[in-house]
Each structure stands twice: as C-alpha cells, then as structure tokens.
C-alpha cells in the first residue's frame, strides 16, 4: 500500500473517531467567577461548562451562571447549588435570579417561580428550616412540594418561609372574608394568596376580617380568582368589618409590611410564611421552627 | 546652588496635567467596570464589559467574562476572537482552559483537543474538570491520556476520575501507564488500585 493511501485511511479513521466521539452533551451553560470555585467536587479556576445536575460550590467569591436558554443567575460566596436546565436547587447560601426566562429556584422543597421573564429576585437559606425570598422586580410565585401556590410576591416584597413538619395541606389565613355569589374568598394578608373557604360558620362572617384554619382540598376546583379551596375547621373573627384591614391587606404586595400584618404568620399548604423586615422575619419564630442550626 | 531648569519644570508640569486630564476623561468609562468589579463580578452588562476590555485588553478575567457573555448572546465569532487574542499574549492556563471549554460547547472537537493539551500542560491545580469534558468527548481514557500528554499528575487525576466512575478496568490500564513512568511515589496509589481490582496482579513500577 502506498504511503499516501495509508495517510488517507488514517486521516479518515481520525475524523470518523472525532465525529463519532462527539456524541457528548455540549452542556447546559457556563459558570464564571473572579476566583476559584468547585464544580462537581473539583476545583475550577475562573469558568467552566455546566451539565445537567452539575454541583456548584462557591468559595470566597460569587459565581455567575449563564444557562443556555437565556436564564442568568448568581450564587453568593459560600453557597452551594445543583443546576439543571430549568432550575437551580439551592442547598446552601444565597442565589439571585438576574434573568429568569423559564427558570426556577428551588430550596427546602419550595419552588420560586418568576411570573414573567424579567422577574428578578433572591433567595437565602437562613437555616435548615427557613428560607427568605425577596422579589426585586416583577412578581414571584412560591409553590410547595405538591405544586400548590403558597405565596405571591410582588416587586420589592420579601417573605420568610418554613415548610411545616405536619400535614402538608394545613392552612391558616388572615384577611377579609368576601362573598362572591355562593362562594367565600379570603386574600391572605401575608402571602397575597386568595383562597376559597368552605365550611360551617363561614357565611356568618362574610364582610368581616377573619382568621381561618383548615386544610387545602387539592381535589376541589376553587371559584373565581382563588387558587385553592380550604375546608374550614375554625373561623375566628379578628375585627368586625374589613375597613381596618385595608392598610394591612396584601402583605406580600408592598416593599414592607405595615399595620396588623406585621408579625402575622400565615400557613398555606403546610408552609408557614411571615413578612421580612430589614432582613429579619417579622415573626421571630415561625411555627415548626425546630432549631436555628445552620445547614452549613 | 545649581540653576533652576524652568523650561524643564514647565514641561513636567504640562505632562503631569495631561496625565491627570486623560485619567479623568477615562473615569466615566471606568466607573461601571469598577462598581461591577467591586461587587465580585463584572456582571452581565455588555457595554460595561466592552468598555472594561478596551481599557484592559490584556486582563484575562475581563476577556473571559466578555467572551462568555457574547457567546451567550449568540455572538460566538466575536467571543472566539477575544479568547484567541487573549491566548496569543497570555500563555498561562486560563486562556487555554477557556478555549477548550468554548470549543467543547460548540462541538468542534479538533479545536477542543488543540486547546485541551496546553490547558493540561499548564494546569497547576485540579485536572479533573478538564478530564471530565475530555472523557465526554472521547470514551477511551488511554486516548484521552495520549491526547492530553501523559504527564504523571494528569494520569493520577485520570485514575481518580475513573475510580470515581467505577471504571476500574480502565483505571488499571492508566495505572499501568503511570507505573511505566516509574515514580516511586505512585506505588501506594497503584497498590490501592490493585486492591480495588480484587488483588489482581499488576505491573509494578520499576525499582530505582
């Protein structure tokens, strides 16, 4: 065989090898940092390629993550999270959504879902039971592990959340009980979630500000703007009429919580929520907060 | 007392004034870069990064951040150009590593291997990230070792990665490559590898 033929065969074999060899995933994005960080338990300098399920651990510097679908987020120093094409599962520290096209943050089993592509926000794992969620621009929705809505945060608002140890459908809401035809709705002052309530004693309290305790019925279809139906166990009137609650209503709407909502704890779908003031939850201890031990 | 060089002092004064004015003129452009840099990252503002790159064209971190942002905004040609310019004058690990990743993501294996080799040669810390993407491209660890250069630290890291992936037979093959290099410091590692393979007899490193 001539030498040139051998060369041709070798060249073909090499190109075939390269072509066949490249069946690998091109990755789901990139991560950059001004310093070193850990990627899948290995030390990386400056930048790296992310794959589905990659584990990112920041060191003394923050890291920026760019996902191929356009989402962009950052992890502060000393954070840890597992990245997927559609979500970051934060295990420690803090993460910020900077551009949230089709992207979610997950922590302690809660999902933080931007309502629009340009919604931005931040979540901080405070300890092994509690996270803090802050919406910077646009609205954020918080869902529990069953996919039930537990809070609506509008721009500039912040809430602390603690998944409860008990039944995941446990619910306690506070707000004005409105009657819409044959249905009764309450928009919770802390979480800004509207629920339909059903049960004995409800009709008598229409038009009053009430605290309702019960359980979510995941099989029921709620009425109007309500996202879920609560089977009422107890109705407690807080004030006659709803006028005094106007300033406090919509706890998760404004930049801070004022009036009666300060210090109020809501429980929706087994998740306790309280307003955050200056970085601290307005209620010192949410129900179910067993310990402040760090998750780190 | 020596005579005072008045024209010389005047020239120095003019030069100093020009320098201060030039610095002040550059400040508006520097401000976004400096604020982003203080925040720990140069961020996602393309204009700030471009300006920062104009001011510091040889900064590896700025070049890398700008290139990756351009790449994410569907401007891969300009991204590659910036990284290749960086690699021309910076022969350290970072440009080669970033280019290897760039070509990996863009599925251009020839260019990946072209830059993966110098990245391996200049790697001063952890070889595993480079080995992981190399093994995604080329399933045969022996070929990966060949293409990246058979240096002992790389082979040791490759063995660790393969053991982590439960690819013990292939780890053993790389162990034999390492044994042939004859570093006594590797005896324990190779013995451990043997142990993992069920005390199967392995080639011992040559005695010195």
Short mmCIF file of C-alpha atoms in Angstrom, two decimals:
data_model
loop_
_atom_site.label_atom_id
_atom_site.label_comp_id
_atom_site.label_asym_id
_atom_site.label_seq_id
_atom_site.Cartn_x
_atom_site.Cartn_y
_atom_site.Cartn_z
CA UNK A 1 0.00 0.00 0.00
CA UNK A 2 1.28 3.44 -0.89
CA UNK A 3 2.20 5.78 1.96
CA UNK A 4 -0.33 8.37 0.78
CA UNK A 5 -3.09 5.75 0.93
CA UNK A 6 -2.14 4.83 4.47
CA UNK A 7 -2.24 8.50 5.36
CA UNK A 8 -5.70 8.85 3.83
CA UNK A 9 -7.02 5.85 5.74
CA UNK A 10 -5.56 7.17 8.98
CA UNK A 11 -6.98 10.64 8.37
CA UNK A 12 -10.40 9.12 7.68
CA UNK A 13 -10.16 6.99 10.81
CA UNK A 14 -9.22 10.01 12.92
CA UNK A 15 -12.01 12.16 11.52
CA UNK A 16 -14.50 9.29 11.98
CA UNK A 17 -13.30 8.87 15.54
CA UNK A 18 -13.70 12.58 16.21
CA UNK A 19 -17.13 12.68 14.61
CA UNK A 20 -18.38 9.60 16.40
CA UNK A 21 -16.71 10.62 19.61
CA UNK A 22 -18.69 13.81 19.69
CA UNK A 23 -21.97 12.36 20.82
CA UNK A 24 -21.43 14.09 24.17
CA UNK A 25 -23.74 16.70 25.61
CA UNK A 26 -22.47 20.20 24.86
CA UNK A 27 -23.61 21.23 28.32
CA UNK A 28 -26.42 23.40 29.62
CA UNK A 29 -24.48 26.60 30.25
CA UNK A 30 -21.44 28.21 31.81
CA UNK A 31 -20.34 29.37 35.22
CA UNK A 32 -17.85 32.17 35.80
CA UNK A 33 -16.20 33.57 38.90
CA UNK A 34 -13.49 36.10 39.68
CA UNK A 35 -11.82 33.37 41.72
CA UNK A 36 -11.81 29.63 42.16
CA UNK A 37 -14.90 27.56 42.85
CA UNK A 38 -15.88 23.90 42.98
CA UNK A 39 -17.71 22.19 40.16
CA UNK A 40 -18.77 18.59 40.73
CA UNK A 41 -16.34 18.45 43.67
CA UNK A 42 -13.35 19.56 41.58
CA UNK A 43 -11.60 22.93 41.78
CA UNK A 44 -12.15 25.16 38.78
CA UNK A 45 -10.46 28.46 38.02
CA UNK A 46 -12.49 31.31 36.51
CA UNK A 47 -15.03 29.44 34.38
CA UNK A 48 -16.43 26.08 33.44
CA UNK A 49 -19.05 24.22 31.45
CA UNK A 50 -22.22 23.13 33.22
CA UNK A 51 -24.04 19.86 32.68
CA UNK A 52 -27.47 18.71 33.82
CA UNK A 53 -27.19 18.26 37.59
CA UNK A 54 -23.78 19.92 38.00
CA UNK A 55 -22.99 20.84 41.60
CA UNK A 56 -21.58 24.36 42.05
CA UNK A 57 -19.90 25.34 45.30
CA UNK A 58 -18.67 28.91 45.59
CA UNK A 59 -15.71 29.81 47.76
CA UNK A 60 -14.77 33.30 48.81
CA UNK A 61 -16.07 34.81 45.56
CA UNK A 62 -19.50 34.77 43.99
CA UNK A 63 -20.25 32.90 40.75
CA UNK A 64 -22.43 33.84 37.79
CA UNK A 65 -24.34 31.16 35.95
CA UNK A 66 -25.49 31.56 32.36
CA UNK A 67 -27.94 28.89 31.23
CA UNK A 68 -28.25 28.09 27.53
CA UNK A 69 -31.96 29.00 27.50
CA UNK A 70 -31.06 32.60 28.40
CA UNK A 71 -31.58 32.50 32.17
CA UNK A 72 -28.87 34.13 34.25
CA UNK A 73 -28.34 33.86 37.99
CA UNK A 74 -25.66 34.31 40.59
CA UNK A 75 -24.58 32.50 43.72
CA UNK A 76 -23.03 34.48 46.54
CA UNK A 77 -19.81 33.42 48.23
CA UNK A 78 -20.03 30.24 50.32
CA UNK A 79 -23.13 28.89 48.55
CA UNK A 80 -23.92 25.51 47.06
CA UNK A 81 -26.46 24.55 44.44
CA UNK A 82 -27.23 21.94 41.83
CA UNK A 83 -28.04 23.32 38.40
CA UNK A 84 -30.44 21.88 35.84
CA UNK A 85 -31.66 23.26 32.53
CA UNK A 86 -34.79 24.71 34.13
CA UNK A 87 -33.90 25.22 37.79
CA UNK A 88 -31.29 25.75 40.46
CA UNK A 89 -31.71 23.64 43.58
CA UNK A 90 -30.08 25.77 46.26
CA UNK A 91 -28.62 23.72 49.11
CA UNK A 92 -26.76 26.44 51.00
CA UNK A 93 -26.20 30.18 50.90
CA UNK A 94 -27.96 32.52 48.56
CA UNK A 95 -28.94 32.73 44.90
CA UNK A 96 -30.21 35.59 42.78
CA UNK A 97 -32.19 35.36 39.58
CA UNK A 98 -30.99 38.08 37.21
CA UNK A 99 -32.78 36.97 34.08
CA UNK A 100 -35.33 34.32 34.62
CA UNK A 101 -36.53 33.07 31.26
CA UNK A 102 -38.17 29.73 32.02
CA UNK A 103 -36.10 29.26 35.13
CA UNK A 104 -36.94 28.46 38.76
CA UNK A 105 -35.16 28.38 42.09
CA UNK A 106 -35.79 25.51 44.48
CA UNK A 107 -34.88 25.40 48.18
CA UNK A 108 -36.18 23.32 51.11
CA UNK A 109 -38.67 21.75 48.71
CA UNK A 110 -40.19 25.13 47.80
CA UNK A 111 -40.17 26.37 44.22
CA UNK A 112 -39.74 30.05 43.47
CA UNK A 113 -41.13 30.73 40.06
CA UNK A 114 -40.91 34.10 38.28
CA UNK A 115 -44.23 35.26 36.86
CA UNK A 116 -42.56 36.95 33.91
CA UNK A 117 -39.25 36.51 32.11
CA UNK A 118 -37.88 39.77 33.52
CA UNK A 119 -38.78 38.99 37.13
CA UNK A 120 -35.73 39.05 39.36
CA UNK A 121 -35.33 38.01 42.96
CA UNK A 122 -33.20 36.49 45.60
CA UNK A 123 -33.46 33.53 47.96
CA UNK A 124 -31.40 32.97 51.05
CA UNK A 125 -31.25 29.75 53.03
CA UNK A 126 -31.23 31.06 56.60
CA UNK A 127 -31.07 27.69 58.31
CA UNK A 128 -32.17 24.15 57.68
CA UNK A 129 -35.84 25.07 58.13
CA UNK A 130 -36.16 28.55 56.78
CA UNK A 131 -35.63 30.45 53.56
CA UNK A 132 -36.11 34.09 52.75
CA UNK A 133 -37.46 35.15 49.36
CA UNK A 134 -37.21 38.70 48.06
CA UNK A 135 -38.63 39.94 44.79
CA UNK A 136 -36.60 42.73 43.21
CA UNK A 137 -38.55 43.31 40.03
CA UNK A 138 -41.64 41.58 38.71
CA UNK A 139 -43.66 39.07 40.67
CA UNK A 140 -42.52 35.77 42.12
CA UNK A 141 -44.73 32.81 42.95
CA UNK A 142 -43.79 30.37 45.69
CA UNK A 143 -45.09 26.80 45.41
CA UNK A 144 -44.88 23.99 47.96
CA UNK A 145 -43.58 20.49 47.23
CA UNK A 146 -47.03 19.49 45.91
CA UNK A 147 -47.08 22.40 43.46
CA UNK A 148 -49.67 24.36 45.46
CA UNK A 149 -49.32 28.14 45.50
CA UNK A 150 -48.24 29.33 48.94
CA UNK A 151 -47.33 32.99 48.20
CA UNK A 152 -47.39 35.71 45.57
CA UNK A 153 -44.61 38.25 46.00
CA UNK A 154 -44.78 41.47 44.05
CA UNK A 155 -41.76 43.66 43.28
CA UNK A 156 -39.97 44.89 46.38
CA UNK A 157 -41.57 42.49 48.83
CA UNK A 158 -39.96 39.79 50.94
CA UNK A 159 -41.20 36.84 52.98
CA UNK A 160 -39.64 34.14 55.13
CA UNK A 161 -40.89 30.57 54.66
CA UNK A 162 -40.75 27.41 56.74
CA UNK A 163 -42.14 24.14 55.47
CA UNK A 164 -44.00 22.57 58.41
CA UNK A 165 -43.45 19.08 59.65
CA UNK A 166 -47.15 18.22 59.85
CA UNK A 167 -49.79 17.58 57.20
CA UNK A 168 -48.81 19.36 54.00
CA UNK A 169 -52.34 20.70 53.48
CA UNK A 170 -52.52 22.55 56.82
CA UNK A 171 -53.64 26.14 56.22
CA UNK A 172 -54.18 29.29 58.26
CA UNK A 173 -55.02 32.56 56.53
CA UNK A 174 -55.98 36.03 57.72
CA UNK A 175 -57.95 38.56 55.72
CA UNK A 176 -61.26 39.99 54.70
CA UNK A 177 -63.92 37.36 54.02
CA UNK A 178 -65.64 38.36 50.80
CA UNK A 179 -68.78 36.81 49.42
CA UNK A 180 -68.95 36.29 45.65
CA UNK A 181 -72.33 34.81 44.77
CA UNK A 182 -72.43 31.50 46.66
CA UNK A 183 -68.68 31.46 47.28
CA UNK A 184 -66.49 32.93 50.06
CA UNK A 185 -62.99 34.18 49.34
CA UNK A 186 -60.12 35.35 51.54
CA UNK A 187 -56.96 37.03 50.26
CA UNK A 188 -54.32 36.32 52.87
CA UNK A 189 -52.66 39.50 54.13
CA UNK A 190 -49.20 37.96 54.41
CA UNK A 191 -48.91 35.80 51.33
CA UNK A 192 -51.29 37.63 48.97
CA UNK A 193 -52.82 34.27 48.04
CA UNK A 194 -56.58 34.16 47.51
CA UNK A 195 -58.34 31.03 48.71
CA UNK A 196 -61.94 29.97 48.61
CA UNK A 197 -63.17 28.82 52.02
CA UNK A 198 -66.00 26.38 52.64
CA UNK A 199 -67.49 25.04 55.86
CA UNK A 200 -69.81 25.79 58.71
CA UNK A 201 -69.73 29.27 60.23
CA UNK A 202 -68.20 30.89 57.15
CA UNK A 203 -71.37 32.56 55.82
CA UNK A 204 -71.98 34.33 59.16
CA UNK A 205 -68.62 36.11 58.94
CA UNK A 206 -68.88 37.50 55.40
CA UNK A 207 -67.63 41.09 55.35
CA UNK A 208 -65.51 40.67 58.48
CA UNK A 209 -61.77 40.31 58.90
CA UNK A 210 -61.20 36.73 59.98
CA UNK A 211 -58.55 34.15 60.69
CA UNK A 212 -59.38 30.82 59.11
CA UNK A 213 -57.82 27.50 59.98
CA UNK A 214 -58.37 24.40 57.89
CA UNK A 215 -56.92 22.16 55.22
CA UNK A 216 -56.44 22.63 51.50
CA UNK A 217 -58.53 20.35 49.32
CA UNK A 218 -56.28 19.59 46.36
CA UNK A 219 -59.08 17.80 44.50
CA UNK A 220 -61.50 20.74 44.60
CA UNK A 221 -61.79 23.42 41.91
CA UNK A 222 -61.86 26.85 43.55
CA UNK A 223 -64.07 29.69 42.39
CA UNK A 224 -63.07 32.96 40.70
CA UNK A 225 -59.58 34.28 41.41
CA UNK A 226 -58.98 31.76 44.21
CA UNK A 227 -56.18 29.30 43.53
CA UNK A 228 -57.27 26.68 46.05
CA UNK A 229 -60.13 25.67 48.29
CA UNK A 230 -59.81 25.45 52.06
CA UNK A 231 -62.08 23.17 54.09
CA UNK A 232 -62.62 25.24 57.22
CA UNK A 233 -62.03 23.81 60.67
CA UNK A 234 -62.28 27.08 62.56
CA UNK A 235 -63.28 30.67 61.79
CA UNK A 236 -62.18 33.38 64.19
CA UNK A 237 -63.37 36.96 63.76
CA UNK A 238 -60.50 39.43 64.17
CA UNK A 239 -62.46 42.64 63.54
CA UNK A 240 -66.00 43.42 62.58
CA UNK A 241 -65.93 44.73 59.05
CA UNK A 242 -62.89 44.89 56.81
CA UNK A 243 -62.09 48.63 56.87
CA UNK A 244 -59.25 48.41 59.38
CA UNK A 245 -57.51 45.72 57.43
CA UNK A 246 -57.24 47.81 54.28
CA UNK A 247 -53.78 49.17 55.17
CA UNK A 248 -52.52 45.75 56.06
CA UNK A 249 -54.15 43.80 53.26
CA UNK A 250 -51.86 42.32 50.65
CA UNK A 251 -48.95 41.68 52.91
CA UNK A 252 -46.71 40.50 50.14
CA UNK A 253 -47.53 43.43 47.90
CA UNK A 254 -45.55 46.36 49.19
CA UNK A 255 -41.92 46.98 49.99
CA UNK A 256 -42.64 46.28 53.63
CA UNK A 257 -45.38 45.03 55.84
CA UNK A 258 -47.38 47.54 57.81
CA UNK A 259 -50.24 47.51 60.26
CA UNK A 260 -51.77 44.33 61.53
CA UNK A 261 -49.91 42.09 59.11
CA UNK A 262 -46.57 42.73 60.82
CA UNK A 263 -45.73 39.67 62.86
CA UNK A 264 -48.59 37.69 61.38
CA UNK A 265 -47.83 34.17 60.33
CA UNK A 266 -49.77 32.53 57.54
CA UNK A 267 -49.74 28.83 56.80
CA UNK A 268 -50.70 27.69 53.33
CA UNK A 269 -50.28 24.16 52.08
CA UNK A 270 -48.18 23.23 55.10
CA UNK A 271 -45.76 26.13 54.65
CA UNK A 272 -45.54 28.95 57.22
CA UNK A 273 -44.85 32.43 55.89
CA UNK A 274 -44.08 35.73 57.61
CA UNK A 275 -43.09 39.16 56.43
CA UNK A 276 -39.43 40.11 56.37
CA UNK A 277 -38.39 43.47 57.77
CA UNK A 278 -34.81 44.60 57.38
CA UNK A 279 -33.61 41.07 56.78
CA UNK A 280 -35.38 39.51 59.75
CA UNK A 281 -38.66 37.69 59.70
CA UNK A 282 -41.25 39.88 61.43
CA UNK A 283 -42.26 36.87 63.48
CA UNK A 284 -39.21 35.67 65.40
CA UNK A 285 -40.06 32.01 65.23
CA UNK A 286 -42.36 30.54 62.64
CA UNK A 287 -44.35 27.52 63.70
CA UNK A 288 -42.37 24.38 63.27
CA UNK A 289 -39.04 26.12 63.60
CA UNK A 290 -37.23 23.45 65.48
CA UNK A 291 -33.78 24.97 65.52
CA UNK A 292 -31.67 27.74 64.16
CA UNK A 293 -28.80 25.39 63.50
CA UNK A 294 -27.05 26.29 60.30
CA UNK A 295 -27.32 23.99 57.31
CA UNK A 296 -23.70 24.61 56.51
CA UNK B 1 23.26 76.31 44.09
CA UNK B 2 22.54 74.87 40.60
CA UNK B 3 20.44 76.97 38.22
CA UNK B 4 16.73 76.18 38.15
CA UNK B 5 15.60 74.50 34.90
CA UNK B 6 12.40 76.48 34.48
CA UNK B 7 11.50 75.11 30.99
CA UNK B 8 12.08 71.58 32.28
CA UNK B 9 9.80 72.12 35.27
CA UNK B 10 7.18 73.63 32.96
CA UNK B 11 7.35 70.58 30.65
CA UNK B 12 6.97 68.21 33.62
CA UNK B 13 4.02 70.25 34.86
CA UNK B 14 2.32 70.12 31.45
CA UNK B 15 2.94 66.35 31.22
CA UNK B 16 1.50 65.78 34.70
CA UNK B 17 -1.56 67.90 33.89
CA UNK B 18 -2.12 65.97 30.64
CA UNK B 19 -1.88 62.66 32.54
CA UNK B 20 -4.42 63.81 35.15
CA UNK B 21 -6.80 65.10 32.45
CA UNK B 22 -6.51 61.84 30.49
CA UNK B 23 -7.22 59.83 33.64
CA UNK B 24 -10.22 62.00 34.49
CA UNK B 25 -11.51 61.60 30.91
CA UNK B 26 -11.34 57.81 31.27
CA UNK B 27 -13.16 57.77 34.62
CA UNK B 28 -16.76 57.82 33.27
CA UNK B 29 -15.97 54.69 31.28
CA UNK B 30 -14.21 53.06 34.19
CA UNK B 31 -16.98 53.66 36.71
CA UNK B 32 -19.34 50.85 35.67
CA UNK B 33 -16.44 48.43 35.44
CA UNK B 34 -15.14 49.38 38.86
CA UNK B 35 -18.55 49.12 40.52
CA UNK B 36 -19.18 45.73 38.93
CA UNK B 37 -15.72 44.57 39.89
CA UNK B 38 -16.31 45.65 43.50
CA UNK B 39 -19.46 43.52 43.51
CA UNK B 40 -17.31 40.46 42.83
CA UNK B 41 -18.20 40.03 39.18
CA UNK B 42 -18.08 42.08 36.06
CA UNK B 43 -21.72 41.25 35.64
CA UNK B 44 -23.88 40.93 32.56
CA UNK B 45 -23.72 44.47 31.22
CA UNK B 46 -22.22 44.04 27.77
CA UNK B 47 -21.39 47.74 27.36
CA UNK B 48 -19.52 47.89 30.68
CA UNK B 49 -17.58 44.77 29.78
CA UNK B 50 -16.71 46.10 26.33
CA UNK B 51 -15.51 49.35 27.87
CA UNK B 52 -13.54 47.44 30.50
CA UNK B 53 -11.99 45.31 27.76
CA UNK B 54 -10.98 48.43 25.80
CA UNK B 55 -9.28 49.79 28.90
CA UNK B 56 -7.71 46.48 29.93
CA UNK B 57 -7.43 44.38 26.74
CA UNK B 58 -4.95 42.03 28.41
CA UNK B 59 -6.97 41.30 31.52
CA UNK B 60 -7.73 37.59 31.40
CA UNK B 61 -10.79 37.84 33.65
CA UNK B 62 -12.38 40.69 31.67
CA UNK B 63 -11.67 38.96 28.35
CA UNK B 64 -13.16 35.70 29.60
CA UNK B 65 -16.29 37.37 31.05
CA UNK B 66 -16.83 39.39 27.86
CA UNK B 67 -16.31 36.36 25.61
CA UNK B 68 -18.71 34.18 27.60
CA UNK B 69 -21.35 36.90 27.64
CA UNK B 70 -21.01 37.44 23.88
CA UNK B 71 -21.23 33.71 23.35
CA UNK B 72 -24.42 33.54 25.43
CA UNK B 73 -25.86 36.36 23.31
CA UNK B 74 -25.33 34.48 20.06
CA UNK B 75 -22.12 36.24 19.09
CA UNK B 76 -19.77 33.22 19.15
CA UNK B 77 -17.44 34.56 16.45
CA UNK B 78 -16.50 37.66 18.42
CA UNK B 79 -16.29 35.56 21.58
CA UNK B 80 -13.75 33.21 19.98
CA UNK B 81 -11.81 36.17 18.58
CA UNK B 82 -11.43 37.71 22.04
CA UNK B 83 -10.33 34.41 23.58
CA UNK B 84 -7.84 33.73 20.79
CA UNK B 85 -6.41 37.26 21.17
CA UNK B 86 -6.04 36.60 24.88
CA UNK B 87 -4.30 33.27 24.21
CA UNK B 88 -1.83 34.99 21.85
CA UNK B 89 -0.21 37.02 24.58
CA UNK B 90 -1.19 35.02 27.67
CA UNK B 91 0.34 31.55 27.62
CA UNK B 92 -0.98 30.52 31.01
CA UNK B 93 -3.66 28.02 31.91
CA UNK B 94 -6.78 30.21 31.83
CA UNK B 95 -6.97 31.13 28.10
CA UNK B 96 -6.29 27.54 27.03
CA UNK B 97 -8.84 26.14 29.52
CA UNK B 98 -11.48 28.66 28.44
CA UNK B 99 -10.89 27.96 24.75
CA UNK B 100 -11.08 24.20 25.34
CA UNK B 101 -14.46 24.71 27.05
CA UNK B 102 -15.61 27.07 24.31
CA UNK B 103 -14.86 24.55 21.55
CA UNK B 104 -16.33 21.74 23.62
CA UNK B 105 -19.64 23.62 23.92
CA UNK B 106 -19.57 24.45 20.22
CA UNK B 107 -18.87 20.83 19.33
CA UNK B 108 -15.62 21.44 17.45
CA UNK B 109 -13.53 18.52 18.74
CA UNK B 110 -10.38 19.24 16.72
CA UNK B 111 -10.13 22.70 18.29
CA UNK B 112 -11.05 21.29 21.68
CA UNK B 113 -8.07 18.94 21.64
CA UNK B 114 -5.84 21.72 20.27
CA UNK B 115 -6.52 23.80 23.39
CA UNK B 116 -7.07 20.99 25.90
CA UNK B 117 -3.46 19.86 25.52
CA UNK B 118 -1.88 23.21 26.53
CA UNK B 119 -4.51 23.53 29.26
CA UNK B 120 -3.37 20.16 30.65
CA UNK B 121 0.29 21.14 30.35
CA UNK B 122 -0.29 24.44 32.17
CA UNK B 123 -2.74 23.16 34.76
CA UNK B 124 -1.39 23.86 38.23
CA UNK B 125 -4.28 22.64 40.34
CA UNK B 126 -7.08 20.21 39.59
CA UNK B 127 -7.06 18.22 36.33
CA UNK B 128 -10.46 16.65 36.91
CA UNK B 129 -12.68 19.33 35.27
CA UNK B 130 -10.62 19.11 32.07
CA UNK B 131 -10.61 15.32 32.20
CA UNK B 132 -14.37 15.18 32.66
CA UNK B 133 -15.12 17.12 29.48
CA UNK B 134 -12.36 15.26 27.63
CA UNK B 135 -13.92 11.93 28.68
CA UNK B 136 -17.29 13.19 27.46
CA UNK B 137 -15.72 13.64 24.05
CA UNK B 138 -13.53 10.56 23.99
CA UNK B 139 -14.69 7.48 25.84
CA UNK B 140 -11.28 5.76 25.75
CA UNK B 141 -9.24 7.02 28.74
CA UNK B 142 -5.99 5.82 27.15
CA UNK B 143 -6.63 8.03 24.14
CA UNK B 144 -7.52 10.94 26.42
CA UNK B 145 -4.22 10.47 28.24
CA UNK B 146 -2.41 10.33 24.92
CA UNK B 147 -4.02 13.49 23.59
CA UNK B 148 -3.50 15.49 26.76
CA UNK B 149 0.09 14.35 27.31
CA UNK B 150 0.99 11.51 29.64
CA UNK B 151 2.30 13.61 32.49
CA UNK B 152 2.12 11.91 35.88
CA UNK B 153 -0.23 14.42 37.62
CA UNK B 154 -2.70 14.09 34.74
CA UNK B 155 -2.56 10.28 34.86
CA UNK B 156 -3.08 10.30 38.63
CA UNK B 157 -6.13 12.53 38.27
CA UNK B 158 -7.42 10.37 35.43
CA UNK B 159 -7.16 7.29 37.65
CA UNK B 160 -9.12 9.10 40.38
CA UNK B 161 -11.85 10.13 37.93
CA UNK B 162 -12.15 6.60 36.55
CA UNK B 163 -12.28 5.07 40.03
CA UNK B 164 -14.99 7.61 40.93
CA UNK B 165 -16.93 6.49 37.86
CA UNK B 166 -16.42 2.81 38.81
CA UNK B 167 -14.40 2.23 35.63
CA UNK B 168 -11.84 0.12 37.44
CA UNK B 169 -10.51 -1.86 34.48
CA UNK B 170 -9.75 1.33 32.59
CA UNK B 171 -8.26 2.87 35.72
CA UNK B 172 -5.97 -0.15 35.86
CA UNK B 173 -4.85 0.46 32.26
CA UNK B 174 -3.97 4.06 33.12
CA UNK B 175 -2.28 2.74 36.26
CA UNK B 176 0.00 0.68 34.06
CA UNK B 177 0.84 3.81 32.05
CA UNK B 178 1.68 5.56 35.30
CA UNK B 179 3.74 2.61 36.53
CA UNK B 180 5.87 2.78 33.39
CA UNK B 181 6.82 6.35 34.29
CA UNK B 182 8.43 4.86 37.36
CA UNK B 183 7.75 7.37 40.12
CA UNK B 184 8.09 5.54 43.47
CA UNK B 185 5.60 7.99 44.96
CA UNK B 186 2.91 6.27 42.91
CA UNK B 187 3.42 2.83 44.43
CA UNK B 188 0.81 3.34 47.12
CA UNK B 189 -1.73 4.66 44.63
CA UNK B 190 -1.13 1.70 42.32
CA UNK B 191 -1.30 -0.72 45.24
CA UNK B 192 -4.66 0.76 46.22
CA UNK B 193 -5.84 0.37 42.66
CA UNK B 194 -4.76 -3.27 42.73
CA UNK B 195 -6.65 -3.73 45.96
CA UNK B 196 -9.79 -2.29 44.39
CA UNK B 197 -9.46 -4.68 41.49
CA UNK B 198 -9.56 -7.57 43.92
CA UNK B 199 -5.80 -8.02 44.46
CA UNK B 200 -5.34 -8.88 40.80
CA UNK B 201 -1.61 -8.95 39.96
CA UNK B 202 -0.48 -5.66 38.38
CA UNK B 203 2.72 -4.48 36.81
CA UNK B 204 4.96 -3.00 39.50
CA UNK B 205 6.78 0.26 38.97
CA UNK B 206 10.44 -0.25 38.13
CA UNK B 207 12.84 -0.17 41.05
CA UNK B 208 15.44 2.56 41.27
#
